[in-house]
Backbone as JSON Lines, residues from 0, in Angstrom:
{"i":0,"aa":"X","n":[55.28,250.65,120.08],"ca":[55.26,249.65,121.14],"c":[56.7,249.24,121.44]}
{"i":1,"aa":"X","n":[57.08,249.17,122.71],"ca":[58.43,248.79,123.11],"c":[58.62,247.28,123.13]}
{"i":2,"aa":"X","n":[59.88,246.88,123.33],"ca":[60.21,245.45,123.37],"c":[59.44,244.72,124.46]}
{"i":3,"aa":"X","n":[59.13,245.42,125.55],"ca":[58.46,244.76,126.67],"c":[57.01,244.38,126.37]}
{"i":4,"aa":"X","n":[56.45,244.92,125.28],"ca":[55.05,244.64,124.96],"c":[54.87,243.8,123.69]}
{"i":5,"aa":"X","n":[55.95,243.43,123.06],"ca":[55.84,242.73,121.78],"c":[55.99,241.21,121.96]}
{"i":6,"aa":"X","n":[55.46,240.49,121.02],"ca":[55.69,239.04,120.97],"c":[56.69,238.71,119.88]}
{"i":7,"aa":"X","n":[57.25,239.74,119.25],"ca":[58.26,239.56,118.22],"c":[59.63,239.4,118.86]}
{"i":8,"aa":"X","n":[60.42,238.45,118.38],"ca":[61.77,238.23,118.89],"c":[62.7,239.3,118.31]}
{"i":9,"aa":"X","n":[63.27,240.15,119.19],"ca":[64.09,241.28,118.76],"c":[65.44,241.26,119.46]}
{"i":10,"aa":"X","n":[66.08,240.11,119.53],"ca":[67.36,239.98,120.21],"c":[68.44,240.67,119.39]}
{"i":11,"aa":"X","n":[69.3,241.44,120.05],"ca":[70.38,242.13,119.36],"c":[71.72,241.55,119.81]}
{"i":12,"aa":"X","n":[72.29,240.68,119.01],"ca":[73.61,240.12,119.27],"c":[74.71,240.93,118.57]}
{"i":13,"aa":"X","n":[74.37,242.13,118.11],"ca":[75.32,242.96,117.4],"c":[75.37,242.59,115.93]}
{"i":14,"aa":"X","n":[75.97,243.47,115.14],"ca":[76.04,243.25,113.69],"c":[76.77,241.97,113.32]}
{"i":15,"aa":"X","n":[77.77,241.6,114.12],"ca":[78.55,240.39,113.82],"c":[78.04,239.16,114.57]}
{"i":16,"aa":"X","n":[77.0,239.32,115.41],"ca":[76.44,238.18,116.16],"c":[77.26,237.75,117.34]}
{"i":17,"aa":"X","n":[78.28,238.53,117.7],"ca":[79.21,238.12,118.75],"c":[79.0,238.83,120.09]}
{"i":18,"aa":"X","n":[78.03,239.74,120.15],"ca":[77.74,240.39,121.43],"c":[77.27,239.33,122.42]}
{"i":19,"aa":"X","n":[77.86,239.32,123.61],"ca":[77.52,238.33,124.63],"c":[76.39,238.86,125.51]}
{"i":20,"aa":"X","n":[75.39,238.02,125.69],"ca":[74.28,238.34,126.58],"c":[74.25,237.31,127.71]}
{"i":21,"aa":"X","n":[73.9,237.75,128.93],"ca":[73.88,236.82,130.07],"c":[72.7,235.86,130.01]}
{"i":22,"aa":"X","n":[72.94,234.67,130.52],"ca":[71.89,233.66,130.64],"c":[72.01,233.0,132.01]}
{"i":23,"aa":"X","n":[70.92,233.08,132.78],"ca":[70.82,232.37,134.05],"c":[70.23,231.01,133.74]}
{"i":24,"aa":"X","n":[70.84,229.97,134.27],"ca":[70.35,228.61,134.04],"c":[69.85,228.05,135.36]}
{"i":25,"aa":"X","n":[68.59,227.62,135.37],"ca":[67.95,227.07,136.56],"c":[67.47,225.66,136.29]}
{"i":26,"aa":"X","n":[67.44,224.87,137.36],"ca":[66.83,223.55,137.3],"c":[65.33,223.73,137.07]}
{"i":27,"aa":"X","n":[64.81,223.05,136.07],"ca":[63.39,223.17,135.69],"c":[62.45,222.82,136.84]}
{"i":28,"aa":"X","n":[62.77,221.8,137.6],"ca":[61.89,221.35,138.68],"c":[62.1,222.12,139.98]}
{"i":29,"aa":"X","n":[63.34,222.25,140.41],"ca":[63.61,222.84,141.73],"c":[63.77,224.36,141.69]}
{"i":30,"aa":"X","n":[64.04,224.91,140.52],"ca":[64.32,226.33,140.31],"c":[65.64,226.78,140.92]}
{"i":31,"aa":"X","n":[66.48,225.83,141.33],"ca":[67.81,226.16,141.84],"c":[68.63,226.79,140.72]}
{"i":32,"aa":"X","n":[69.32,227.88,141.02],"ca":[70.2,228.51,140.04],"c":[71.44,227.64,139.89]}
{"i":33,"aa":"X","n":[71.73,227.22,138.66],"ca":[72.85,226.32,138.4],"c":[74.08,227.06,137.89]}
{"i":34,"aa":"X","n":[73.87,227.94,136.93],"ca":[74.98,228.6,136.25],"c":[74.54,229.99,135.81]}
{"i":35,"aa":"X","n":[75.49,230.92,135.79],"ca":[75.33,232.2,135.1],"c":[76.4,232.21,134.02]}
{"i":36,"aa":"X","n":[75.98,232.26,132.78],"ca":[76.91,232.2,131.65],"c":[76.54,233.26,130.63]}
{"i":37,"aa":"X","n":[77.14,233.15,129.46],"ca":[76.88,234.09,128.39],"c":[76.65,233.35,127.08]}
{"i":38,"aa":"X","n":[75.83,233.97,126.22],"ca":[75.62,233.4,124.9],"c":[75.75,234.5,123.85]}
{"i":39,"aa":"X","n":[76.19,234.09,122.68],"ca":[76.17,234.96,121.51],"c":[75.16,234.34,120.54]}
{"i":40,"aa":"X","n":[75.06,234.87,119.35],"ca":[74.07,234.36,118.41],"c":[74.33,232.89,118.05]}
{"i":41,"aa":"X","n":[75.59,232.52,117.87],"ca":[75.93,231.14,117.53],"c":[75.5,230.17,118.63]}
{"i":42,"aa":"X","n":[75.77,230.52,119.88],"ca":[75.39,229.66,121.01],"c":[73.88,229.57,121.14]}
{"i":43,"aa":"X","n":[73.2,230.69,120.92],"ca":[71.74,230.7,120.99],"c":[71.14,229.78,119.93]}
{"i":44,"aa":"X","n":[71.62,229.9,118.71],"ca":[71.11,229.07,117.62],"c":[71.39,227.58,117.86]}
{"i":45,"aa":"X","n":[72.57,227.27,118.4],"ca":[72.91,225.87,118.69],"c":[72.03,225.32,119.82]}
{"i":46,"aa":"X","n":[71.73,226.15,120.8],"ca":[70.82,225.73,121.88],"c":[69.45,225.4,121.3]}
{"i":47,"aa":"X","n":[68.94,226.26,120.43],"ca":[67.64,226.01,119.8],"c":[67.67,224.75,118.94]}
{"i":48,"aa":"X","n":[68.76,224.57,118.19],"ca":[68.88,223.42,117.28],"c":[68.98,222.11,118.04]}
{"i":49,"aa":"X","n":[69.85,222.07,119.06],"ca":[70.16,220.81,119.74],"c":[69.22,220.5,120.91]}
{"i":50,"aa":"X","n":[68.66,221.53,121.52],"ca":[67.84,221.31,122.71],"c":[68.66,221.2,123.99]}
{"i":51,"aa":"X","n":[69.96,221.45,123.88],"ca":[70.85,221.39,125.05],"c":[71.54,222.74,125.24]}
{"i":52,"aa":"X","n":[71.72,223.13,126.51],"ca":[72.31,224.42,126.83],"c":[73.7,224.54,126.22]}
{"i":53,"aa":"X","n":[73.85,225.57,125.42],"ca":[75.12,225.87,124.77],"c":[75.44,227.33,125.04]}
{"i":54,"aa":"X","n":[76.65,227.58,125.48],"ca":[77.08,228.91,125.87],"c":[78.29,229.33,125.06]}
{"i":55,"aa":"X","n":[78.76,230.56,125.32],"ca":[80.02,231.02,124.78],"c":[80.99,231.11,125.93]}
{"i":56,"aa":"X","n":[82.09,230.37,125.85],"ca":[83.1,230.39,126.9],"c":[83.98,231.62,126.71]}
{"i":57,"aa":"X","n":[83.91,232.55,127.64],"ca":[84.75,233.75,127.56],"c":[86.21,233.41,127.81]}
{"i":58,"aa":"X","n":[86.46,232.45,128.69],"ca":[87.86,232.11,129.01],"c":[88.55,231.36,127.87]}
{"i":59,"aa":"X","n":[87.79,230.52,127.15],"ca":[88.38,229.76,126.03],"c":[88.09,230.4,124.67]}
{"i":60,"aa":"X","n":[87.21,231.4,124.69],"ca":[86.82,232.09,123.46],"c":[86.31,231.11,122.4]}
{"i":61,"aa":"X","n":[85.36,230.25,122.84],"ca":[84.79,229.26,121.92],"c":[83.41,228.82,122.38]}
{"i":62,"aa":"X","n":[82.68,228.2,121.46],"ca":[81.38,227.63,121.77],"c":[81.55,226.54,122.83]}
{"i":63,"aa":"X","n":[80.62,226.49,123.79],"ca":[80.72,225.55,124.9],"c":[79.37,224.88,125.11]}
{"i":64,"aa":"X","n":[79.25,223.65,124.63],"ca":[78.04,222.87,124.9],"c":[78.23,222.21,126.26]}
{"i":65,"aa":"X","n":[77.51,222.69,127.25],"ca":[77.68,222.24,128.62],"c":[77.52,220.72,128.71]}
{"i":66,"aa":"X","n":[78.55,220.07,129.25],"ca":[78.5,218.64,129.5],"c":[78.96,217.75,128.36]}
{"i":67,"aa":"X","n":[79.37,218.35,127.26],"ca":[79.79,217.54,126.11],"c":[80.95,216.62,126.46]}
{"i":68,"aa":"X","n":[81.88,217.1,127.29],"ca":[83.02,216.25,127.68],"c":[82.77,215.54,129.01]}
{"i":69,"aa":"X","n":[82.02,216.16,129.93],"ca":[81.81,215.56,131.25],"c":[80.62,214.62,131.3]}
{"i":70,"aa":"X","n":[79.7,214.77,130.36],"ca":[78.47,213.99,130.4],"c":[77.37,214.66,131.2]}
{"i":71,"aa":"X","n":[77.68,215.8,131.82],"ca":[76.71,216.52,132.65],"c":[75.97,217.57,131.81]}
{"i":72,"aa":"X","n":[75.23,217.08,130.82],"ca":[74.54,217.98,129.89],"c":[73.27,218.54,130.53]}
{"i":73,"aa":"X","n":[72.8,219.64,129.96],"ca":[71.62,220.32,130.47],"c":[70.57,220.4,129.36]}
{"i":74,"aa":"X","n":[69.52,219.59,129.47],"ca":[68.45,219.57,128.48],"c":[67.55,220.78,128.71]}
{"i":75,"aa":"X","n":[67.4,221.59,127.7],"ca":[66.6,222.82,127.82],"c":[65.12,222.48,127.7]}
{"i":76,"aa":"X","n":[64.38,222.83,128.75],"ca":[62.93,222.61,128.77],"c":[62.19,223.86,128.32]}
{"i":77,"aa":"X","n":[62.75,225.03,128.65],"ca":[62.09,226.29,128.32],"c":[63.14,227.39,128.28]}
{"i":78,"aa":"X","n":[62.96,228.33,127.36],"ca":[63.82,229.51,127.29],"c":[62.93,230.73,127.51]}
{"i":79,"aa":"X","n":[63.33,231.56,128.45],"ca":[62.63,232.82,128.68],"c":[63.59,233.96,128.39]}
{"i":80,"aa":"X","n":[63.02,235.11,128.07],"ca":[63.82,236.29,127.78],"c":[63.24,237.46,128.57]}
{"i":81,"aa":"X","n":[64.1,238.36,129.02],"ca":[63.61,239.47,129.83],"c":[62.91,240.52,128.96]}
{"i":82,"aa":"X","n":[62.35,241.53,129.61],"ca":[61.54,242.54,128.93],"c":[62.31,243.3,127.88]}
{"i":83,"aa":"X","n":[63.59,243.54,128.07],"ca":[64.39,244.29,127.1],"c":[65.06,243.38,126.07]}
{"i":84,"aa":"X","n":[64.82,242.09,126.17],"ca":[65.39,241.09,125.27],"c":[66.91,241.16,125.22]}
{"i":85,"aa":"X","n":[67.51,241.31,126.41],"ca":[68.97,241.35,126.48],"c":[69.54,240.43,127.56]}
{"i":86,"aa":"X","n":[68.72,239.54,128.1],"ca":[69.2,238.47,128.98],"c":[68.21,237.32,128.92]}
{"i":87,"aa":"X","n":[68.71,236.13,129.24],"ca":[67.92,234.92,129.09],"c":[67.84,234.13,130.39]}
{"i":88,"aa":"X","n":[66.83,233.28,130.45],"ca":[66.68,232.3,131.52],"c":[66.46,230.96,130.83]}
{"i":89,"aa":"X","n":[67.39,230.01,131.07],"ca":[67.21,228.65,130.59],"c":[66.7,227.81,131.75]}
{"i":90,"aa":"X","n":[65.57,227.17,131.57],"ca":[65.06,226.2,132.54],"c":[65.43,224.83,131.99]}
{"i":91,"aa":"X","n":[66.22,224.07,132.75],"ca":[66.83,222.85,132.23],"c":[66.6,221.65,133.14]}
{"i":92,"aa":"X","n":[66.74,220.48,132.55],"ca":[66.78,219.24,133.31],"c":[68.2,218.7,133.19]}
{"i":93,"aa":"X","n":[68.93,218.66,134.31],"ca":[70.3,218.13,134.27],"c":[70.29,216.66,133.86]}
{"i":94,"aa":"X","n":[71.23,216.28,133.0],"ca":[71.32,214.92,132.47],"c":[72.44,214.11,133.11]}
{"i":95,"aa":"X","n":[73.17,214.71,134.0],"ca":[74.3,214.0,134.62],"c":[74.26,214.14,136.13]}
{"i":96,"aa":"X","n":[75.44,214.22,136.73],"ca":[75.55,214.28,138.18],"c":[75.55,215.7,138.74]}
{"i":97,"aa":"X","n":[75.74,216.7,137.89],"ca":[75.77,218.07,138.37],"c":[75.93,219.03,137.22]}
{"i":98,"aa":"X","n":[76.0,220.32,137.56],"ca":[76.09,221.35,136.53],"c":[77.41,222.09,136.54]}
{"i":99,"aa":"X","n":[78.15,222.02,137.64],"ca":[79.38,222.8,137.78],"c":[80.59,222.0,137.31]}
{"i":100,"aa":"X","n":[81.57,222.7,136.73],"ca":[82.79,222.01,136.31],"c":[83.69,221.72,137.52]}
{"i":101,"aa":"X","n":[83.47,222.43,138.63],"ca":[84.23,222.14,139.85],"c":[83.7,220.83,140.44]}
{"i":102,"aa":"X","n":[84.6,220.05,140.97],"ca":[84.23,218.72,141.48],"c":[84.27,218.66,143.0]}
{"i":103,"aa":"X","n":[83.43,217.78,143.53],"ca":[83.48,217.47,144.96],"c":[84.7,216.59,145.21]}
{"i":104,"aa":"X","n":[84.96,216.32,146.48],"ca":[86.11,215.47,146.83],"c":[86.0,214.09,146.2]}
{"i":105,"aa":"X","n":[84.76,213.59,145.99],"ca":[84.59,212.25,145.4],"c":[84.66,212.25,143.88]}
{"i":106,"aa":"X","n":[84.87,213.45,143.27],"ca":[85.01,213.54,141.83],"c":[83.74,213.89,141.08]}
{"i":107,"aa":"X","n":[82.59,213.87,141.75],"ca":[81.33,214.25,141.11],"c":[81.23,215.76,140.98]}
{"i":108,"aa":"X","n":[80.52,216.2,139.98],"ca":[80.29,217.63,139.79],"c":[79.36,218.17,140.88]}
{"i":109,"aa":"X","n":[79.58,219.42,141.25],"ca":[78.62,220.07,142.15],"c":[77.32,220.28,141.4]}
{"i":110,"aa":"X","n":[76.21,220.19,142.09],"ca":[74.89,220.37,141.49],"c":[74.78,221.74,140.85]}
{"i":111,"aa":"X","n":[75.28,222.76,141.51],"ca":[75.2,224.14,141.06],"c":[76.58,224.77,141.17]}
{"i":112,"aa":"X","n":[76.83,225.79,140.38],"ca":[78.09,226.55,140.52],"c":[78.07,227.39,141.81]}
{"i":113,"aa":"X","n":[76.91,227.53,142.41],"ca":[76.76,228.32,143.64],"c":[76.71,227.4,144.85]}
{"i":114,"aa":"X","n":[77.79,226.65,145.03],"ca":[77.86,225.64,146.1],"c":[78.59,226.15,147.33]}
{"i":115,"aa":"X","n":[79.0,227.43,147.32],"ca":[79.68,228.01,148.48],"c":[78.97,229.27,148.92]}
{"i":116,"aa":"X","n":[79.05,229.56,150.2],"ca":[78.52,230.82,150.7],"c":[79.6,231.52,151.49]}
{"i":117,"aa":"X","n":[79.44,232.81,151.62],"ca":[80.37,233.61,152.42],"c":[79.77,233.76,153.79]}
{"i":118,"aa":"X","n":[80.49,233.28,154.79],"ca":[80.03,233.37,156.17],"c":[81.2,233.8,157.04]}
{"i":119,"aa":"X","n":[80.99,234.88,157.76],"ca":[82.05,235.42,158.62],"c":[83.33,235.68,157.84]}
{"i":120,"aa":"X","n":[83.18,236.16,156.59],"ca":[84.32,236.5,155.77],"c":[85.06,235.32,155.17]}
{"i":121,"aa":"X","n":[84.51,234.13,155.29],"ca":[85.14,232.93,154.74],"c":[84.15,232.17,153.87]}
{"i":122,"aa":"X","n":[84.71,231.35,152.98],"ca":[83.86,230.5,152.15],"c":[83.61,229.16,152.83]}
{"i":123,"aa":"X","n":[82.35,228.71,152.71],"ca":[82.03,227.37,153.19],"c":[81.14,226.69,152.18]}
{"i":124,"aa":"X","n":[81.32,225.38,152.04],"ca":[80.53,224.6,151.09],"c":[79.15,224.34,151.69]}
{"i":125,"aa":"X","n":[78.11,224.49,150.86],"ca":[76.73,224.34,151.32],"c":[75.95,223.35,150.49]}
{"i":126,"aa":"X","n":[76.61,222.34,149.96],"ca":[75.92,221.32,149.16],"c":[74.79,220.72,149.96]}
{"i":127,"aa":"X","n":[73.79,220.28,149.23],"ca":[72.62,219.63,149.86],"c":[73.03,218.37,150.56]}
């Protein structure tokens, strides 16, 4: 039986636990995509332990509990895994003003990291 048919958790973070797997984070209620990030075994275990979205920051090369410094934490309501058990979906309830580290002109976080669209070859902000 393949991974797609099992109820056994068979996640492969590599022998050292440092293999990064993608995680899409969506708002639990609206299903809006908030963030695309990565997790390793340490981040996955911390997410399970704390109940808050924890990722691996590739740019800082360290564990990143979303919102720990900004207050814009993401409470995990449900974790889903794809058929091959190599990517995740976090369904979360935002605990602050937004999910993105980029700020609006007023200093508040954008609701989602996907707050811009490409139109006619240029970027434009599409906040709600």
